[in-house]
Every structure is written in C-alpha cells, then in structure tokens.
Amino acid sequence: MKQVLIVFLGGGTGSVARYLLSKWMNNPISGLPYGTFLANVLGSFLIGIILGYFYKTNTISQNTTLLLATGFCGGFTTFSTFVYESHVLLKNSDFLNFGIYALASIILGFAAVFLGMWLTKTI
C-alpha cells in the first residue's frame, strides 16, 4: 500500500506540472500543443536520467524510482493527450502540423530517453 501511495503522489505532482505547462505553452491561436510536446520530451529526458542513474549507481531506492519515474514522469508525460491532440490536428486537416508534431514527439522522445541515460553513464 505504501508503494501505491508513493506512485499516487508522484503521479499527481506530474499531472499538475503538465497541466500548468500546457496552460502556459499551448497556443490557442494556432492550436499547436507546445506544452504537451515539451512535457513528453522533457519527461522522456527525466526518466532517462532517473533510470540511467539508478542502473549506474544502484543508489536510488525502489521507492524513489517509483515516486520519480513511475509516478512523476508517468503523470507528467501523456500519450493519451498526444493522441487526442494529433486527432484534432487531423480533424482540422492540418496535415503538416500533425506530421511535424507526431514525428517530432516520437523522435525527440526516444532521443531524450537515450540522451538522459547516456549522460548518466558519462557523469
């Protein structure tokens, strides 16, 4: 039960952080979801650093990993919002921005995880 509470606290914090970032950065004029995009890339980078450091040093407790990686990063990043916003772009026939948003999110998300893990190996 303690671990469920830890994930809950991290997930809630991550969700609030994503909400605030989206409110600040999403562009109501163009409809481009910059906040969600940044949350997904930044969250991917953070999980790469957290898990990379954990695997390298074995000094982060399981509870800390649950709080930061599973909870915070899981709540901060959002695949469902990414898919919904992609759907809106397609529905509005905004194929160029859909392609840019979808490809950039996937490519930069992967790159951010790998970069985070690589940085923990070199530090």
PDB file of C-alpha atoms in Angstrom:
ATOM      1  CA  MET A   1       0.000   0.000   0.000  1.00  0.00           C
ATOM      2  CA  LYS A   2       2.928   2.354   0.696  1.00  0.00           C
ATOM      3  CA  GLN A   3       4.193   1.968  -2.879  1.00  0.00           C
ATOM      4  CA  VAL A   4       0.747   2.751  -4.313  1.00  0.00           C
ATOM      5  CA  LEU A   5       0.675   5.970  -2.283  1.00  0.00           C
ATOM      6  CA  ILE A   6       4.175   6.893  -3.477  1.00  0.00           C
ATOM      7  CA  VAL A   7       3.160   6.429  -7.145  1.00  0.00           C
ATOM      8  CA  PHE A   8      -0.054   8.373  -6.465  1.00  0.00           C
ATOM      9  CA  LEU A   9       1.852  11.341  -5.014  1.00  0.00           C
ATOM     10  CA  GLY A  10       4.381  11.393  -7.838  1.00  0.00           C
ATOM     11  CA  GLY A  11       1.692  10.975 -10.496  1.00  0.00           C
ATOM     12  CA  GLY A  12      -0.421  13.764  -9.040  1.00  0.00           C
ATOM     13  CA  THR A  13       2.532  16.114  -8.921  1.00  0.00           C
ATOM     14  CA  GLY A  14       3.496  15.237 -12.501  1.00  0.00           C
ATOM     15  CA  SER A  15      -0.066  15.718 -13.734  1.00  0.00           C
ATOM     16  CA  VAL A  16      -0.323  19.164 -12.126  1.00  0.00           C
ATOM     17  CA  ALA A  17       3.054  20.131 -13.612  1.00  0.00           C
ATOM     18  CA  ARG A  18       1.885  19.010 -17.073  1.00  0.00           C
ATOM     19  CA  TYR A  19      -1.383  20.918 -16.705  1.00  0.00           C
ATOM     20  CA  LEU A  20       0.427  24.134 -15.751  1.00  0.00           C
ATOM     21  CA  LEU A  21       2.939  23.722 -18.577  1.00  0.00           C
ATOM     22  CA  SER A  22       0.132  23.164 -21.089  1.00  0.00           C
ATOM     23  CA  LYS A  23      -1.831  26.171 -19.821  1.00  0.00           C
ATOM     24  CA  TRP A  24       1.294  28.288 -20.203  1.00  0.00           C
ATOM     25  CA  MET A  25       2.566  26.995 -23.550  1.00  0.00           C
ATOM     26  CA  ASN A  26      -0.289  25.583 -25.632  1.00  0.00           C
ATOM     27  CA  ASN A  27      -1.154  28.089 -28.337  1.00  0.00           C
ATOM     28  CA  PRO A  28      -4.904  28.737 -28.579  1.00  0.00           C
ATOM     29  CA  ILE A  29      -4.482  30.696 -31.831  1.00  0.00           C
ATOM     30  CA  SER A  30      -2.612  28.071 -33.843  1.00  0.00           C
ATOM     31  CA  GLY A  31      -3.916  25.116 -31.830  1.00  0.00           C
ATOM     32  CA  LEU A  32      -0.422  23.707 -31.559  1.00  0.00           C
ATOM     33  CA  PRO A  33       0.119  21.756 -28.323  1.00  0.00           C
ATOM     34  CA  TYR A  34       3.601  23.018 -27.431  1.00  0.00           C
ATOM     35  CA  GLY A  35       3.085  22.308 -23.720  1.00  0.00           C
ATOM     36  CA  THR A  36       2.211  18.656 -24.244  1.00  0.00           C
ATOM     37  CA  PHE A  37       5.083  18.288 -26.692  1.00  0.00           C
ATOM     38  CA  LEU A  38       7.560  19.771 -24.196  1.00  0.00           C
ATOM     39  CA  ALA A  39       6.149  17.676 -21.337  1.00  0.00           C
ATOM     40  CA  ASN A  40       6.600  14.477 -23.334  1.00  0.00           C
ATOM     41  CA  VAL A  41      10.158  15.291 -24.447  1.00  0.00           C
ATOM     42  CA  LEU A  42      11.215  16.661 -21.044  1.00  0.00           C
ATOM     43  CA  GLY A  43       9.572  13.731 -19.246  1.00  0.00           C
ATOM     44  CA  SER A  44      11.387  11.306 -21.537  1.00  0.00           C
ATOM     45  CA  PHE A  45      14.664  13.037 -20.751  1.00  0.00           C
ATOM     46  CA  LEU A  46      13.961  12.947 -16.998  1.00  0.00           C
ATOM     47  CA  ILE A  47      13.084   9.258 -16.985  1.00  0.00           C
ATOM     48  CA  GLY A  48      16.283   8.578 -18.929  1.00  0.00           C
ATOM     49  CA  ILE A  49      18.314  10.418 -16.295  1.00  0.00           C
ATOM     50  CA  ILE A  50      16.472   8.844 -13.347  1.00  0.00           C
ATOM     51  CA  LEU A  51      16.649   5.269 -14.601  1.00  0.00           C
ATOM     52  CA  GLY A  52      20.107   5.706 -16.088  1.00  0.00           C
ATOM     53  CA  TYR A  53      21.411   6.943 -12.736  1.00  0.00           C
ATOM     54  CA  PHE A  54      19.601   4.162 -10.898  1.00  0.00           C
ATOM     55  CA  TYR A  55      21.077   1.460 -13.118  1.00  0.00           C
ATOM     56  CA  LYS A  56      24.538   3.005 -12.994  1.00  0.00           C
ATOM     57  CA  THR A  57      24.867   3.572  -9.256  1.00  0.00           C
ATOM     58  CA  ASN A  58      22.203   1.346  -7.743  1.00  0.00           C
ATOM     59  CA  THR A  59      21.877   4.036  -5.052  1.00  0.00           C
ATOM     60  CA  ILE A  60      18.325   5.213  -5.674  1.00  0.00           C
ATOM     61  CA  SER A  61      15.792   3.264  -3.653  1.00  0.00           C
ATOM     62  CA  GLN A  62      12.899   1.477  -5.282  1.00  0.00           C
ATOM     63  CA  ASN A  63      10.528   3.935  -3.608  1.00  0.00           C
ATOM     64  CA  THR A  64      12.398   6.908  -5.083  1.00  0.00           C
ATOM     65  CA  THR A  65      12.244   5.296  -8.516  1.00  0.00           C
ATOM     66  CA  LEU A  66       8.515   4.719  -8.064  1.00  0.00           C
ATOM     67  CA  LEU A  67       7.992   8.336  -6.986  1.00  0.00           C
ATOM     68  CA  LEU A  68      10.074   9.960  -9.733  1.00  0.00           C
ATOM     69  CA  ALA A  69       9.994   7.614 -12.748  1.00  0.00           C
ATOM     70  CA  THR A  70       6.697   5.753 -12.448  1.00  0.00           C
ATOM     71  CA  GLY A  71       4.789   8.480 -10.625  1.00  0.00           C
ATOM     72  CA  PHE A  72       6.054  11.897 -11.652  1.00  0.00           C
ATOM     73  CA  CYS A  73       7.214  11.063 -15.186  1.00  0.00           C
ATOM     74  CA  GLY A  74       4.156   8.872 -15.755  1.00  0.00           C
ATOM     75  CA  GLY A  75       1.851  11.698 -14.703  1.00  0.00           C
ATOM     76  CA  PHE A  76       3.872  14.406 -16.446  1.00  0.00           C
ATOM     77  CA  THR A  77       4.044  12.735 -19.852  1.00  0.00           C
ATOM     78  CA  THR A  78       0.846  11.827 -21.611  1.00  0.00           C
ATOM     79  CA  PHE A  79       0.352   9.578 -24.565  1.00  0.00           C
ATOM     80  CA  SER A  80      -3.430   9.914 -24.474  1.00  0.00           C
ATOM     81  CA  THR A  81      -3.282  13.718 -24.747  1.00  0.00           C
ATOM     82  CA  PHE A  82      -0.703  13.414 -27.524  1.00  0.00           C
ATOM     83  CA  VAL A  83      -3.037  11.123 -29.489  1.00  0.00           C
ATOM     84  CA  TYR A  84      -6.071  13.354 -28.875  1.00  0.00           C
ATOM     85  CA  GLU A  85      -4.239  16.495 -29.969  1.00  0.00           C
ATOM     86  CA  SER A  86      -2.989  14.626 -33.042  1.00  0.00           C
ATOM     87  CA  HIS A  87      -6.577  13.652 -33.777  1.00  0.00           C
ATOM     88  CA  VAL A  88      -7.667  17.313 -33.550  1.00  0.00           C
ATOM     89  CA  LEU A  89      -4.938  18.345 -35.991  1.00  0.00           C
ATOM     90  CA  LEU A  90      -6.048  15.629 -38.430  1.00  0.00           C
ATOM     91  CA  LYS A  91      -9.732  16.501 -37.992  1.00  0.00           C
ATOM     92  CA  ASN A  92      -8.873  20.108 -38.867  1.00  0.00           C
ATOM     93  CA  SER A  93      -7.000  18.868 -41.960  1.00  0.00           C
ATOM     94  CA  ASP A  94      -3.787  20.335 -40.547  1.00  0.00           C
ATOM     95  CA  PHE A  95      -1.680  17.535 -42.013  1.00  0.00           C
ATOM     96  CA  LEU A  96       1.605  19.429 -41.981  1.00  0.00           C
ATOM     97  CA  ASN A  97       1.438  20.283 -38.270  1.00  0.00           C
ATOM     98  CA  PHE A  98       0.168  16.780 -37.490  1.00  0.00           C
ATOM     99  CA  GLY A  99       3.179  15.246 -39.242  1.00  0.00           C
ATOM    100  CA  ILE A 100       5.638  17.589 -37.589  1.00  0.00           C
ATOM    101  CA  TYR A 101       4.082  17.142 -34.130  1.00  0.00           C
ATOM    102  CA  ALA A 102       3.777  13.354 -34.315  1.00  0.00           C
ATOM    103  CA  LEU A 103       7.219  12.680 -35.781  1.00  0.00           C
ATOM    104  CA  ALA A 104       8.997  15.228 -33.601  1.00  0.00           C
ATOM    105  CA  SER A 105       7.304  13.880 -30.449  1.00  0.00           C
ATOM    106  CA  ILE A 106       8.312  10.296 -31.177  1.00  0.00           C
ATOM    107  CA  ILE A 107      11.827  11.022 -32.438  1.00  0.00           C
ATOM    108  CA  LEU A 108      12.690  13.576 -29.746  1.00  0.00           C
ATOM    109  CA  GLY A 109      11.062  11.419 -27.051  1.00  0.00           C
ATOM    110  CA  PHE A 110      13.324   8.498 -27.922  1.00  0.00           C
ATOM    111  CA  ALA A 111      16.332  10.779 -28.274  1.00  0.00           C
ATOM    112  CA  ALA A 112      15.627  12.375 -24.886  1.00  0.00           C
ATOM    113  CA  VAL A 113      15.492   8.999 -23.110  1.00  0.00           C
ATOM    114  CA  PHE A 114      18.727   7.887 -24.742  1.00  0.00           C
ATOM    115  CA  LEU A 115      20.396  11.235 -24.009  1.00  0.00           C
ATOM    116  CA  GLY A 116      19.363  11.092 -20.363  1.00  0.00           C
ATOM    117  CA  MET A 117      20.699   7.567 -19.983  1.00  0.00           C
ATOM    118  CA  TRP A 118      23.893   8.415 -21.867  1.00  0.00           C
ATOM    119  CA  LEU A 119      24.517  11.446 -19.643  1.00  0.00           C
ATOM    120  CA  THR A 120      24.272   9.321 -16.514  1.00  0.00           C
ATOM    121  CA  LYS A 121      26.900   6.962 -17.906  1.00  0.00           C
ATOM    122  CA  THR A 122      29.356   9.773 -18.619  1.00  0.00           C
ATOM    123  CA  ILE A 123      28.986  11.675 -15.348  1.00  0.00           C
TER     124      ILE A 123
END
